[in-house]
Short mmCIF file of C-alpha atoms in Angstrom, two decimals:
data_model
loop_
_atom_site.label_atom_id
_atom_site.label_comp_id
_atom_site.label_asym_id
_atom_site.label_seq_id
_atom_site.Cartn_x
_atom_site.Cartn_y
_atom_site.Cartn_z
CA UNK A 1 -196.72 -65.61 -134.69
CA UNK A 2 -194.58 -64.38 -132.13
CA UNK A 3 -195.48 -63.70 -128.09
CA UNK A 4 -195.79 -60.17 -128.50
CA UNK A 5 -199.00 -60.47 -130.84
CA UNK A 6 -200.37 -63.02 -128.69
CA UNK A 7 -199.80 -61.16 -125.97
CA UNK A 8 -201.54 -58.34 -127.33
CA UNK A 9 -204.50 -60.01 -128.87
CA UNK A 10 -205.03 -61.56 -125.04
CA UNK A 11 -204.90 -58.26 -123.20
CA UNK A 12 -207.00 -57.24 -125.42
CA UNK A 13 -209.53 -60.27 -125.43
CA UNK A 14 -209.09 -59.81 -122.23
CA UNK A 15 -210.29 -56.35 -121.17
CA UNK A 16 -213.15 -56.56 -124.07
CA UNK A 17 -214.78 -59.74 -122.04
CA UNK A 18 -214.47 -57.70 -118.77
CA UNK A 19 -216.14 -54.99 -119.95
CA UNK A 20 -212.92 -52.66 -119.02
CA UNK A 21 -212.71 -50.93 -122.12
CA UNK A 22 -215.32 -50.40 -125.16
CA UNK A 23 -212.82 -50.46 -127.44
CA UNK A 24 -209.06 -51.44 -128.39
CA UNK A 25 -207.12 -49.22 -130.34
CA UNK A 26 -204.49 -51.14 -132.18
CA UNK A 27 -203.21 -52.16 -135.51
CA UNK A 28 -204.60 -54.99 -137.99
CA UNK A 29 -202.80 -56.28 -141.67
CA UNK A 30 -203.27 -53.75 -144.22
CA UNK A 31 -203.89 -54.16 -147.75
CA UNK A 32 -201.43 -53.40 -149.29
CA UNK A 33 -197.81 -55.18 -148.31
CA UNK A 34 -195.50 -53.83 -145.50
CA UNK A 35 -198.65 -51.65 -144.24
CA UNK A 36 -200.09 -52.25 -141.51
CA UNK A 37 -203.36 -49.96 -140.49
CA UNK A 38 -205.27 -48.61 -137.57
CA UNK A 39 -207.54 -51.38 -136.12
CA UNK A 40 -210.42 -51.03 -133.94
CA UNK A 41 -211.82 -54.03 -131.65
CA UNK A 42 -214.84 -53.67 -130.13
CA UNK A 43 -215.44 -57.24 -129.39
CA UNK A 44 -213.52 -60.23 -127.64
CA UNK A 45 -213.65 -62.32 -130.74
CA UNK A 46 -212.13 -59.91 -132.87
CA UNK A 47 -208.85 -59.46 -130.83
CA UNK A 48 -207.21 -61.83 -133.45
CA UNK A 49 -206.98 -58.96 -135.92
CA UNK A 50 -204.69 -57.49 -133.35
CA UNK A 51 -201.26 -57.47 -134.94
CA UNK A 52 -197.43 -56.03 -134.42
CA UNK A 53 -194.66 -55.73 -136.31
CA UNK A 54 -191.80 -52.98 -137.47
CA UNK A 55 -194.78 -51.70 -140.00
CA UNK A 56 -197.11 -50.67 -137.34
CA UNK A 57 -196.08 -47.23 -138.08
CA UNK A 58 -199.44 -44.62 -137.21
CA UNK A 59 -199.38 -42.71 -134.26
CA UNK A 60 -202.25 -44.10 -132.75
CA UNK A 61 -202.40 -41.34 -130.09
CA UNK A 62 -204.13 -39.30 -133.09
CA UNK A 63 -207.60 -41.53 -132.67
CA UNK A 64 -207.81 -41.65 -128.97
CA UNK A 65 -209.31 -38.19 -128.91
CA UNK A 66 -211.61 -39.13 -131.65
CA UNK A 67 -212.92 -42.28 -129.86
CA UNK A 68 -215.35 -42.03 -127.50
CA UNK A 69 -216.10 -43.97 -124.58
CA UNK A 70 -213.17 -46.46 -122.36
CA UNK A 71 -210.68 -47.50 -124.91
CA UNK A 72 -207.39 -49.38 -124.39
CA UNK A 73 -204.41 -48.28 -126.82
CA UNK A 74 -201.03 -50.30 -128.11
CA UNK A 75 -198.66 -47.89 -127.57
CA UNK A 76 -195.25 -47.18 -128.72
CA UNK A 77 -192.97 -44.79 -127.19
CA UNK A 78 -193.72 -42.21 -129.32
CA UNK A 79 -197.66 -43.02 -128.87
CA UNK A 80 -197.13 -42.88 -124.87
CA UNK A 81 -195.52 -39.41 -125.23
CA UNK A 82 -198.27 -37.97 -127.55
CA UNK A 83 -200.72 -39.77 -125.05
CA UNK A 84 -199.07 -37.38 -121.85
CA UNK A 85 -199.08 -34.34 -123.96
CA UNK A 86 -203.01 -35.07 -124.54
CA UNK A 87 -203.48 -35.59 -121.16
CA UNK A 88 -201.75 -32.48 -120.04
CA UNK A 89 -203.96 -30.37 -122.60
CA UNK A 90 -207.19 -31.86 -121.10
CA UNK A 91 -207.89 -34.19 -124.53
CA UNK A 92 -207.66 -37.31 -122.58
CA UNK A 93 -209.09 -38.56 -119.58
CA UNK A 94 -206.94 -40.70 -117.76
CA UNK A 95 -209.09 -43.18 -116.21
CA UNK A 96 -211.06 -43.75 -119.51
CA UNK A 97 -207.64 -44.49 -121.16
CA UNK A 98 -205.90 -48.11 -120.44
CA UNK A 99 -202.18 -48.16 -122.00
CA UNK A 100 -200.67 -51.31 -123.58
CA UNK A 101 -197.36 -50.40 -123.69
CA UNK A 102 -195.20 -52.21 -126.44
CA UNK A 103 -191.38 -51.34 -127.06
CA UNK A 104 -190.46 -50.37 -130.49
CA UNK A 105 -187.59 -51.21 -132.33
CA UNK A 106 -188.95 -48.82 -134.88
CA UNK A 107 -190.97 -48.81 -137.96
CA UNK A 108 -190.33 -49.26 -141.48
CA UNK A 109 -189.47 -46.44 -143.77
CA UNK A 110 -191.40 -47.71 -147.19
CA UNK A 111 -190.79 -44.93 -149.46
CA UNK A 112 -187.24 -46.08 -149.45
CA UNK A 113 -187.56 -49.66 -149.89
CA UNK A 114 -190.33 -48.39 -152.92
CA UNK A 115 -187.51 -46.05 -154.50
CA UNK A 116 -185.32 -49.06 -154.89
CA UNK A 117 -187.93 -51.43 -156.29
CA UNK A 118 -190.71 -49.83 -157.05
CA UNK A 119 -194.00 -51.10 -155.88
CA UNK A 120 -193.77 -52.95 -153.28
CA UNK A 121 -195.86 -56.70 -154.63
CA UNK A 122 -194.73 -58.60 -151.38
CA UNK A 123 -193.12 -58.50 -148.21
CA UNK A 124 -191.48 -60.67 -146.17
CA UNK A 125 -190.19 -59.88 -142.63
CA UNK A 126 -188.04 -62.19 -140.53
CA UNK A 127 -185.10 -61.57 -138.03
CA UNK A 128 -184.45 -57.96 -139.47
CA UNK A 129 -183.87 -58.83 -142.55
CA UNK A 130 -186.78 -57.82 -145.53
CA UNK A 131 -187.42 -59.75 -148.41
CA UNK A 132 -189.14 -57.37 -150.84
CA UNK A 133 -190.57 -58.25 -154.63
CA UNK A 134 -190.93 -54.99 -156.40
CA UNK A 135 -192.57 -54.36 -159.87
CA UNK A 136 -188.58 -53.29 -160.51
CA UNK A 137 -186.65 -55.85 -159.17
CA UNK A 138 -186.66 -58.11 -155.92
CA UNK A 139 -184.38 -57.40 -153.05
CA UNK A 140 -183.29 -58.03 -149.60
CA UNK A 141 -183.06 -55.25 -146.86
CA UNK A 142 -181.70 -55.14 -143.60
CA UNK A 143 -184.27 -53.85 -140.97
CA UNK A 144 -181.42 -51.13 -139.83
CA UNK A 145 -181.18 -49.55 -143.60
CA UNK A 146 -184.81 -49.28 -144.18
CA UNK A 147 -185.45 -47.78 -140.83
CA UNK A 148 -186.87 -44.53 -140.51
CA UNK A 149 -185.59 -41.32 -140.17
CA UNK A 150 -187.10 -40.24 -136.61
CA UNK A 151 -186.60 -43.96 -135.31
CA UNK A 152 -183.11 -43.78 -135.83
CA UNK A 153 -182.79 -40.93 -133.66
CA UNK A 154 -185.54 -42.02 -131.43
CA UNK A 155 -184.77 -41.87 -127.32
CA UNK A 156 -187.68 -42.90 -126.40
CA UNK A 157 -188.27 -46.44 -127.97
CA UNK A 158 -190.13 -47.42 -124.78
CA UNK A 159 -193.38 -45.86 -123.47
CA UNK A 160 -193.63 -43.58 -120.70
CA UNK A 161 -196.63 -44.57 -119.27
CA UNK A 162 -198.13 -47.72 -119.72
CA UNK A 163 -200.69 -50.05 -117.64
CA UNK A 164 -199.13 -53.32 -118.97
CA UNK A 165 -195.94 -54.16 -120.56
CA UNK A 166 -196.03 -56.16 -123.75
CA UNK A 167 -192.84 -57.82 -124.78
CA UNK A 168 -189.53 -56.92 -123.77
CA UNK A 169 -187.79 -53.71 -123.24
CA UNK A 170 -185.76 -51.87 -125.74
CA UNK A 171 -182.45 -50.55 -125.20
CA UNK A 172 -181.51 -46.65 -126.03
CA UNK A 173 -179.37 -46.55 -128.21
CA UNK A 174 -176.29 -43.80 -127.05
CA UNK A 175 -176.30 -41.03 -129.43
CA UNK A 176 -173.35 -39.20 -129.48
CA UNK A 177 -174.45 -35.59 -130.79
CA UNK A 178 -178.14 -34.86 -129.66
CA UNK A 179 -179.88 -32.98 -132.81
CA UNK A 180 -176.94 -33.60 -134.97
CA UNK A 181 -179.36 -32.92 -137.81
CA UNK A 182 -180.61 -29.59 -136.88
CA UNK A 183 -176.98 -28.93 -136.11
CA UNK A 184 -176.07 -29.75 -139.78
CA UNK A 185 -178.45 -27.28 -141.13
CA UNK A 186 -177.85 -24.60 -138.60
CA UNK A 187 -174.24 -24.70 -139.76
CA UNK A 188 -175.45 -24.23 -143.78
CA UNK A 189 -175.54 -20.72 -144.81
CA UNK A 190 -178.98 -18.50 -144.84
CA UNK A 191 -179.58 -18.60 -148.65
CA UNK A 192 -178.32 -22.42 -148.61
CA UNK A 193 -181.28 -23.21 -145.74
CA UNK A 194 -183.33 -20.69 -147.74
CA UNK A 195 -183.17 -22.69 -151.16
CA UNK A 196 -183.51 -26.24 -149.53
CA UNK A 197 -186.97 -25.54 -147.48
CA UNK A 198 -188.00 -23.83 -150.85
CA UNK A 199 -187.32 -26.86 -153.08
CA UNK A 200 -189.25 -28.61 -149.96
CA UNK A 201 -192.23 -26.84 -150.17
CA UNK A 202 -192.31 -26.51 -153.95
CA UNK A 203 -193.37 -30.56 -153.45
CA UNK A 204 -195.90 -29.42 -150.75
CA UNK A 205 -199.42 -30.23 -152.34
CA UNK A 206 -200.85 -29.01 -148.89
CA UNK A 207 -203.23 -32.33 -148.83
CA UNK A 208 -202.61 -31.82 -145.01
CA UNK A 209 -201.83 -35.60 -144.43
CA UNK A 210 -199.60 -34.49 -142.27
CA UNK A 211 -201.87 -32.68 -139.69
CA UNK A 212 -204.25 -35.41 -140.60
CA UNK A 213 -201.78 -38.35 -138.92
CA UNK A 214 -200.53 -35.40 -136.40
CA UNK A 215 -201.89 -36.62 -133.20
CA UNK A 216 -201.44 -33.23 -131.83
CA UNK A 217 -203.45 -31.52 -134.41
CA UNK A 218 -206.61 -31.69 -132.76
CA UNK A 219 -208.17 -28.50 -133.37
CA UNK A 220 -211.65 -28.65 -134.42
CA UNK A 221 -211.34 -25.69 -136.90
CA UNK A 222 -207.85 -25.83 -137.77
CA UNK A 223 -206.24 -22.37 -139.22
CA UNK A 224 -206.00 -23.71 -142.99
CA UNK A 225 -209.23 -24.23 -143.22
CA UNK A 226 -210.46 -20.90 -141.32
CA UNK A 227 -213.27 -18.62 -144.11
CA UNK A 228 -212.35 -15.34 -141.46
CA UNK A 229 -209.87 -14.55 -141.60
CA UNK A 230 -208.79 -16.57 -144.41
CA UNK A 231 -204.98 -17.17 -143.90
CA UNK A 232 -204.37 -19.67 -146.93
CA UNK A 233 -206.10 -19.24 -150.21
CA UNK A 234 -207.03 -22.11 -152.09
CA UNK A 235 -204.02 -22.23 -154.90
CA UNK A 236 -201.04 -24.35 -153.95
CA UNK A 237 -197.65 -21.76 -153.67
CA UNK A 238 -194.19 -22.26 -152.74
CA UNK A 239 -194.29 -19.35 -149.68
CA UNK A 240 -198.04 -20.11 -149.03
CA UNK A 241 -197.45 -23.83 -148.54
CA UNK A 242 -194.01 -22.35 -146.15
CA UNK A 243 -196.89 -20.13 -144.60
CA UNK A 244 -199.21 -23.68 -143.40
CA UNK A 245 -195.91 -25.55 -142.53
CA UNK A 246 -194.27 -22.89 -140.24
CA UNK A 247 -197.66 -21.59 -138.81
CA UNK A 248 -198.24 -25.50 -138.18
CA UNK A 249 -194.77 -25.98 -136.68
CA UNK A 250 -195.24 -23.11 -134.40
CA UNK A 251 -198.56 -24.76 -133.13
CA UNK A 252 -196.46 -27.55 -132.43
CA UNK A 253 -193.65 -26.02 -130.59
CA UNK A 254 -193.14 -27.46 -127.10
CA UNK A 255 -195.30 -29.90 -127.83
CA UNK A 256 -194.14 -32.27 -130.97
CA UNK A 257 -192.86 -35.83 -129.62
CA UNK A 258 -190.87 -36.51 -132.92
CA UNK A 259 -193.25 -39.52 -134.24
CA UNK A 260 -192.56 -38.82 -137.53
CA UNK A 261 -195.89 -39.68 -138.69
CA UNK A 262 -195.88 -36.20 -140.56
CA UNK A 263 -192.99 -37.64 -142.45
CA UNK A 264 -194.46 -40.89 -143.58
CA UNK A 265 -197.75 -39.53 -143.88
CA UNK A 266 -196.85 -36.98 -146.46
CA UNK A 267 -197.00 -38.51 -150.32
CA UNK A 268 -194.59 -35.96 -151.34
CA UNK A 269 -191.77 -36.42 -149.58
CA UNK A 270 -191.35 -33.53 -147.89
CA UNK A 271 -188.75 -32.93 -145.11
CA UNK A 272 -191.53 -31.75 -142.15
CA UNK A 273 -189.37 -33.14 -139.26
CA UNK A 274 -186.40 -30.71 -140.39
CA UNK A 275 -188.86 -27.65 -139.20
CA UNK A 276 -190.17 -29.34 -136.17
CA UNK A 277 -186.99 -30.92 -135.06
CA UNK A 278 -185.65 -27.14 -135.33
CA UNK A 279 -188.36 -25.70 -132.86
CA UNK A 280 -188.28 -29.07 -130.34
CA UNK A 281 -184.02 -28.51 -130.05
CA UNK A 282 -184.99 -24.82 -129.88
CA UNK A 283 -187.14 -25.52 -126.95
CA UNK A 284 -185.21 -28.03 -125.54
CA UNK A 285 -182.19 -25.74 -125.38
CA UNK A 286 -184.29 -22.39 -124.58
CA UNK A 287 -186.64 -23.16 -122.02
CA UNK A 288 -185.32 -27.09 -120.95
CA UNK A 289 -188.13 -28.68 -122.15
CA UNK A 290 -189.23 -32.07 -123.53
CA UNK A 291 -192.37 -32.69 -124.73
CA UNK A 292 -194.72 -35.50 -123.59
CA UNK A 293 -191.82 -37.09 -120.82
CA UNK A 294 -193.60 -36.27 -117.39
CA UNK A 295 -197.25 -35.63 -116.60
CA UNK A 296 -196.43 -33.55 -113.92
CA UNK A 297 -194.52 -30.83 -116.16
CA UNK A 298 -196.43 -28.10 -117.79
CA UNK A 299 -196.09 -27.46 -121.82
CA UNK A 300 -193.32 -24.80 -122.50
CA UNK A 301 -195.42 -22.59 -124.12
CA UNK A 302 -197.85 -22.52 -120.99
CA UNK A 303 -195.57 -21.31 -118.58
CA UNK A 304 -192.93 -18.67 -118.47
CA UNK A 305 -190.12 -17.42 -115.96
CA UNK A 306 -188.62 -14.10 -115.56
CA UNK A 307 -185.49 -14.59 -117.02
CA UNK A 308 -185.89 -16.43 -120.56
CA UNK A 309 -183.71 -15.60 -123.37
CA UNK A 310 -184.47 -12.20 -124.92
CA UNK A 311 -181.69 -12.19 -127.77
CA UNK A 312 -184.04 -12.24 -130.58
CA UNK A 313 -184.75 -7.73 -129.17
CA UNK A 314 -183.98 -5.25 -131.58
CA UNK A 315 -180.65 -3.80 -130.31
CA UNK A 316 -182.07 -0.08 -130.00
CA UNK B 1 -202.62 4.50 -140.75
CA UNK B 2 -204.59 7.20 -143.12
CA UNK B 3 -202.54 9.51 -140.96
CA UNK B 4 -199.37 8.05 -141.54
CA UNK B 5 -200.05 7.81 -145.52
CA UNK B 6 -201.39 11.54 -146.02
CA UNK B 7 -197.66 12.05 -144.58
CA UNK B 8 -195.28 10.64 -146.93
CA UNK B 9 -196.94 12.50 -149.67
CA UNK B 10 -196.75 15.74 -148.02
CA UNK B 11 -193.28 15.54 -146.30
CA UNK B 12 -191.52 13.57 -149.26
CA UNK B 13 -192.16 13.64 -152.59
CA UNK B 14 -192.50 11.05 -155.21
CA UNK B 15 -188.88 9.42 -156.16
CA UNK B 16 -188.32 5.97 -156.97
CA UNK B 17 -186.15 5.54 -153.90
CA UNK B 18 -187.69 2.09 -151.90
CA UNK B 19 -189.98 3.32 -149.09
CA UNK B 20 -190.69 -0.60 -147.12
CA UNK B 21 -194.17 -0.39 -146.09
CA UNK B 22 -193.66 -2.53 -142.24
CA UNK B 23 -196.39 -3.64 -140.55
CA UNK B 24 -196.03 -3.07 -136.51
CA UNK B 25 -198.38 -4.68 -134.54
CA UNK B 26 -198.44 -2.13 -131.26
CA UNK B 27 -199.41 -3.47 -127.49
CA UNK B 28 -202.36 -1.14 -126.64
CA UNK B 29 -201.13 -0.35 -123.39
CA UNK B 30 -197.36 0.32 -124.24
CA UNK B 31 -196.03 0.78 -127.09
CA UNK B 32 -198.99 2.36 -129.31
CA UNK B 33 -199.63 4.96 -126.10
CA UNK B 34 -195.20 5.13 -127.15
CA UNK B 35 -195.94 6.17 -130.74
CA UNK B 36 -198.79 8.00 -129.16
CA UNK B 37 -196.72 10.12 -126.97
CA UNK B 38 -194.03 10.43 -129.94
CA UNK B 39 -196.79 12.11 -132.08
CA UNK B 40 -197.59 14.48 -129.55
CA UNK B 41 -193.93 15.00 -128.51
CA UNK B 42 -193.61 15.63 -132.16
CA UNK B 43 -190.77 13.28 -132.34
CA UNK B 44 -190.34 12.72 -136.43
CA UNK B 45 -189.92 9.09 -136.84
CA UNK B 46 -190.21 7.16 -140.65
CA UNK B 47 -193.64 6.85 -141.91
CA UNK B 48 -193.26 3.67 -142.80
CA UNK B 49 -195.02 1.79 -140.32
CA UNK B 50 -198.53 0.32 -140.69
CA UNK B 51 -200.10 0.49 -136.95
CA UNK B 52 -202.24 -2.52 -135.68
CA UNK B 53 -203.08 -2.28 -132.49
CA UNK B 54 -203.22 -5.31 -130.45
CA UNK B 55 -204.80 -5.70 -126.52
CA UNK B 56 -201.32 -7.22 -125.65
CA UNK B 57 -198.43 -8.81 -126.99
CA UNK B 58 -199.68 -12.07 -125.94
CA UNK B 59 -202.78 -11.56 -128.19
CA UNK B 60 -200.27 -11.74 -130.94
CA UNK B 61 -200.38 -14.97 -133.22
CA UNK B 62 -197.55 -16.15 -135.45
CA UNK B 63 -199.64 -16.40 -138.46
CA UNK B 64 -200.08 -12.66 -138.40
CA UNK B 65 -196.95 -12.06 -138.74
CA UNK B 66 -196.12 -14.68 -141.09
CA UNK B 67 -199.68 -13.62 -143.29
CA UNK B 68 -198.62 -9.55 -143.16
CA UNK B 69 -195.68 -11.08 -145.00
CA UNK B 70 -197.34 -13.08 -147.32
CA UNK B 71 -199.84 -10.07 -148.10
CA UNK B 72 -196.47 -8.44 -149.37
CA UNK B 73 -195.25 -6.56 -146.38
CA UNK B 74 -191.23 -5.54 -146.39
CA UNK B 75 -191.03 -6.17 -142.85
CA UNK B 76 -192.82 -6.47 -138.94
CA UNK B 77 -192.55 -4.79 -135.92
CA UNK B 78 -193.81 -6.22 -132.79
CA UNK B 79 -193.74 -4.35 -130.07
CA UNK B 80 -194.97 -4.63 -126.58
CA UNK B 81 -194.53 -3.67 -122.75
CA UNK B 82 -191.61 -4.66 -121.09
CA UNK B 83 -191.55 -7.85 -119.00
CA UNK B 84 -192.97 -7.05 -115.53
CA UNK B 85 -195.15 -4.21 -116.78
CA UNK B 86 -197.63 -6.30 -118.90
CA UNK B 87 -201.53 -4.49 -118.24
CA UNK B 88 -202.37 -8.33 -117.94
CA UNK B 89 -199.36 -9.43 -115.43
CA UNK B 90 -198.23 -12.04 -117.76
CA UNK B 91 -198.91 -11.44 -121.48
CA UNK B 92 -195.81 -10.29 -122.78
CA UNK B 93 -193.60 -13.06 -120.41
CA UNK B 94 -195.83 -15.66 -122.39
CA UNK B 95 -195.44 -13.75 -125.22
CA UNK B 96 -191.96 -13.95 -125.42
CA UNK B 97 -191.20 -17.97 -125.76
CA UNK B 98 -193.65 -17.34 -128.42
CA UNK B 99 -191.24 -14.60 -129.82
CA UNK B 100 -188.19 -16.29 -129.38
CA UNK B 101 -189.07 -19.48 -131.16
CA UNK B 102 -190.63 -17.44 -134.21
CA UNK B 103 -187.60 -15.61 -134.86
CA UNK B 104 -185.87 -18.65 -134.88
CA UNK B 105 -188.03 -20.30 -136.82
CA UNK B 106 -187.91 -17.95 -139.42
CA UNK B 107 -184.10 -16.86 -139.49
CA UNK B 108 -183.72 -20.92 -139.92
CA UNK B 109 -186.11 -21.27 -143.22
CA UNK B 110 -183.67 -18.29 -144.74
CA UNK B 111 -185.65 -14.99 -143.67
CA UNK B 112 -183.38 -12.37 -144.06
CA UNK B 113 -182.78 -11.24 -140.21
CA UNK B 114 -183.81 -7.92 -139.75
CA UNK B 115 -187.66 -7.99 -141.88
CA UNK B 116 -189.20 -9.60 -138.51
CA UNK B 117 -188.58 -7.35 -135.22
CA UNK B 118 -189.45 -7.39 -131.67
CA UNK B 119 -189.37 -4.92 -129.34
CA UNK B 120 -190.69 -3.63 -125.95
CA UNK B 121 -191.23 0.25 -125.52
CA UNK B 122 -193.42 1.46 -122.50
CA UNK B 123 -195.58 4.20 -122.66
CA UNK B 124 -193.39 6.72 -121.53
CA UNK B 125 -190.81 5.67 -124.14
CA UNK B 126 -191.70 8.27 -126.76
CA UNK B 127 -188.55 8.82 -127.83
CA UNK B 128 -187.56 5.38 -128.26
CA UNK B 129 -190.68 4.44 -130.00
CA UNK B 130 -189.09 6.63 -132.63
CA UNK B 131 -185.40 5.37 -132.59
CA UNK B 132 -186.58 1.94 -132.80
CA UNK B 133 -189.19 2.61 -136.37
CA UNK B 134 -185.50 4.58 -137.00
CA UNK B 135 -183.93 1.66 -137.07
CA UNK B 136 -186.42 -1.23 -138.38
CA UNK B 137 -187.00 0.75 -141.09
CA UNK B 138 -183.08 1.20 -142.14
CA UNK B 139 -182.77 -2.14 -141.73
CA UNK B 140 -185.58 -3.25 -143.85
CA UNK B 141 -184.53 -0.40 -146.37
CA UNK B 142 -181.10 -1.81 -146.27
CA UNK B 143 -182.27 -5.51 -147.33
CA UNK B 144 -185.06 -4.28 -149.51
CA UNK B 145 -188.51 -5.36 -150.85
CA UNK B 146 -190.23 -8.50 -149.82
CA UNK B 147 -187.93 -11.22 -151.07
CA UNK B 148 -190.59 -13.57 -151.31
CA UNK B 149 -190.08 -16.11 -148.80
CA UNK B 150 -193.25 -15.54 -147.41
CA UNK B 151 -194.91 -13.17 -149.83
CA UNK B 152 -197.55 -15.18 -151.87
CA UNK B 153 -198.03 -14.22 -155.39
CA UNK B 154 -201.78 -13.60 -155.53
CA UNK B 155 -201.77 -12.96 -151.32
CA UNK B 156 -203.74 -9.94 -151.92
CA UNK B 157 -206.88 -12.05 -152.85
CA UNK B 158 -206.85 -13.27 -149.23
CA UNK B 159 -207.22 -9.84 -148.06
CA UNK B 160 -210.28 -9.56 -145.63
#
């Protein structure tokens, strides 16, 4: 067991027996291998549940606005972020919320360790190196190849706000081309874009895992599931299921922090981050904005100025 | 709407020529008093456009346009007052990220550019009003029917 766990496990000991918090939000062994899941201590003794490790992957900003009362949260960069963008929105309340702030090296991409050996029977992880028995074949990964998508890029590896530091600090990584990504399918033709987010969607089972583990989807009716007006009817379509996705990217414009818990959420496969990563370099670029990085800041879409880009105006 | 209908029976007859049907969601303040003033002006414009009259641009939501797609329309017009003349001080600036981002959203999942259009024509703008259905509706004429990146097969049974 390494000091970060006990670390955690103490702090959180810790503020249980003081009667700081009702509750710790944090992650415990799943059940199946190389998963870990959402974990909720509500007493001292419990804390040893507590662990952390590069398959902590949930967003656990997505259950502090379902938990009532004081809670304390482990939080990842990408949780800290989510956690300033509910606190901007008036979700949160700041002095029922205590931070444990852990830095993230990032978080294990299963689905492609599972493509190479199927399902995954055990899992072991030590000094970034995986050693995985499949029901295909057994194999060894390195932590950096089975990494996922949105941690690769990620720029924000340590929290933002925290109210203790757990562990050591990670180092951003220099990327040389912000967005590259986007960039690559910006440069792709129309019909070439057209027939990949097609093929996407045609996976699309619209389960909505992904607003599900989407700790910014908070609404308590959200628009798929609206009787009046009925947006989405009940039948699984190719342009319907582009209708949820871009109506749900557009909620989250300004306002995504680039988890990726869509992504690894979704049993499908499909390529979510590709639409929001659009609309965040979009916004980023438009109107200078970064969601989730100050508390001070206002959400793009709240605010306006006089003279924001008007080139999407008919020409007459 | 019934107006607008009636017309293109009268004034054109039946050919098999594509007509787009466009759905333009009109500011109440602005731009519907626009097509309001071009009607009484007796400015002749396309009758292909579907009024919906909004209280302001800002009461616009994306899925409306996105859903008058999927219900099978050839293309939107959005159309509003002109920054700094918004009834509500501020609707249209707000309005306009919002705008911004959802035609980029959509030219970058492969909508033809052109279907979706925004505009702002004041009140006094009758004549524009018209030069601006003018030109949507080439445009949308020129790419044709719904392509069906949007338009849901059986949308229709969503119809309120």
């Amino acid at each position: 067991m390494n000091s970060i766990i006990s670390d955690i496990r103490e702090t959180a000991r810790q503020l249980l027996a003081d009667g700081k918090v009702d509750v710790v939000i944090g992650y415990e062994k799943g059940s199946l291998p190389l998963k870990a899941t959402p974990c909720f201590v509500r007493s001292p003794q419990d804390a040893d549940k507590l662990i952390w490790d590069e398959t902590c992957e949930n967003n656990l900003a997505a259950f502090a606005t379902k938990t009532a009362g004081k809670k304390a949260i482990v939080a990842k960069g990408c949780d800290s972020r989510a956690l300033v963008v509910l606190m901007q929105e008036n979700q949160l309340v700041k002095d029922d919320l205590y931070v444990i702030g852990v830095s993230c090296q990032g978080v294990i991409d299963k689905k492609k360790i599972e493509a190479e050996t199927g399902e995954i029977l055990e899992a072991i992880i030590a000094e970034g190196k995986l050693s995985v028995k499949g029901i295909a074949c057994d194999k060894e990964f390195n932590f950096i190849d089975v990494k996922d998508a949105t941690c690769q890029t990620c720029r924000y590896p340590n929290p933002v706000i925290e109210d203790i530091h757990i562990g050591g600090s990670v180092e951003v990584p220099q990327q040389t081309v912000a967005f590259a990504d986007v960039i690559e399918m910006e440069n792709r033709t129309d019909s070439e874009r057209q027939a990949y987010f097609q093929e996407q969607m045609k996976k699309c089972i619209r389960c909505y895992a992904c607003r599900n583990a989407c700790p910014m989807c908070y609404c308590s009716e959200c628009f798929v599931d609206c009787n009046s007006p009925k947006w989405l009817t009940g039948g699984v379509d190719r342009a319907e299921n582009l209708l949820f996705q871009a109506g749900r990217v557009l909620h989250l414009a300004g306002r995504c922090v680039d988890c990726g818990a869509c992504s690894r959420a979704c049993p499908q496969g499909v390529d979510i981050r590709a639409l929001n990563r659009k609309l965040t370099k979009d916004v980023s670029e438009m109107y200078h904005h970064e969601a989730g990085i100050s508390e001070e800041v206002k959400p793009a879409l709240n605010v306006y100025s006089a003279d924001d880009p008007e080139a999407f105006l008919v020409k007459e | 709407m019934i107006m607008a209908e009636s017309q293109v029976n009268v004034s054109q007859p039946e050919t098999n020529e594509f007509k787009p049907k466009i759905a333009a969601f009109l500011c109440n303040w602005c731009s519907y008093a626009g097509a309001d003033l071009a009607g009484v002006g007796r400015i002749q414009y396309p009758a292909s456009i579907r009024t919906i009259r909004v209280p302001c641009s800002g009461r616009i939501n994306p899925l409306y346009v996105l859903k008058a797609m999927a219900n099978g329309a050839d293309g939107v017009l959005v159309s509003g007052c002109h920054p700094g003349d918004c009834h509500y001080i501020s609707g249209n600036y707000v309005a306009r990220r919002k705008f911004a981002l959802i035609q980029s959203l959509l030219k970058h999942v492969g909508l033809e550019e052109g279907r979706v259009n925004f505009s702002w024509v004041s009140a006094a703008e009758g004549g524009r009003f018209a030069e601006v259905v003018k030109g949507v509706t080439e445009r949308v004429t020129a790419l044709g029917p719904n392509n069906g990146v949007f338009k849901v097969a059986d949308g229709g049974g969503t119809d309120e």
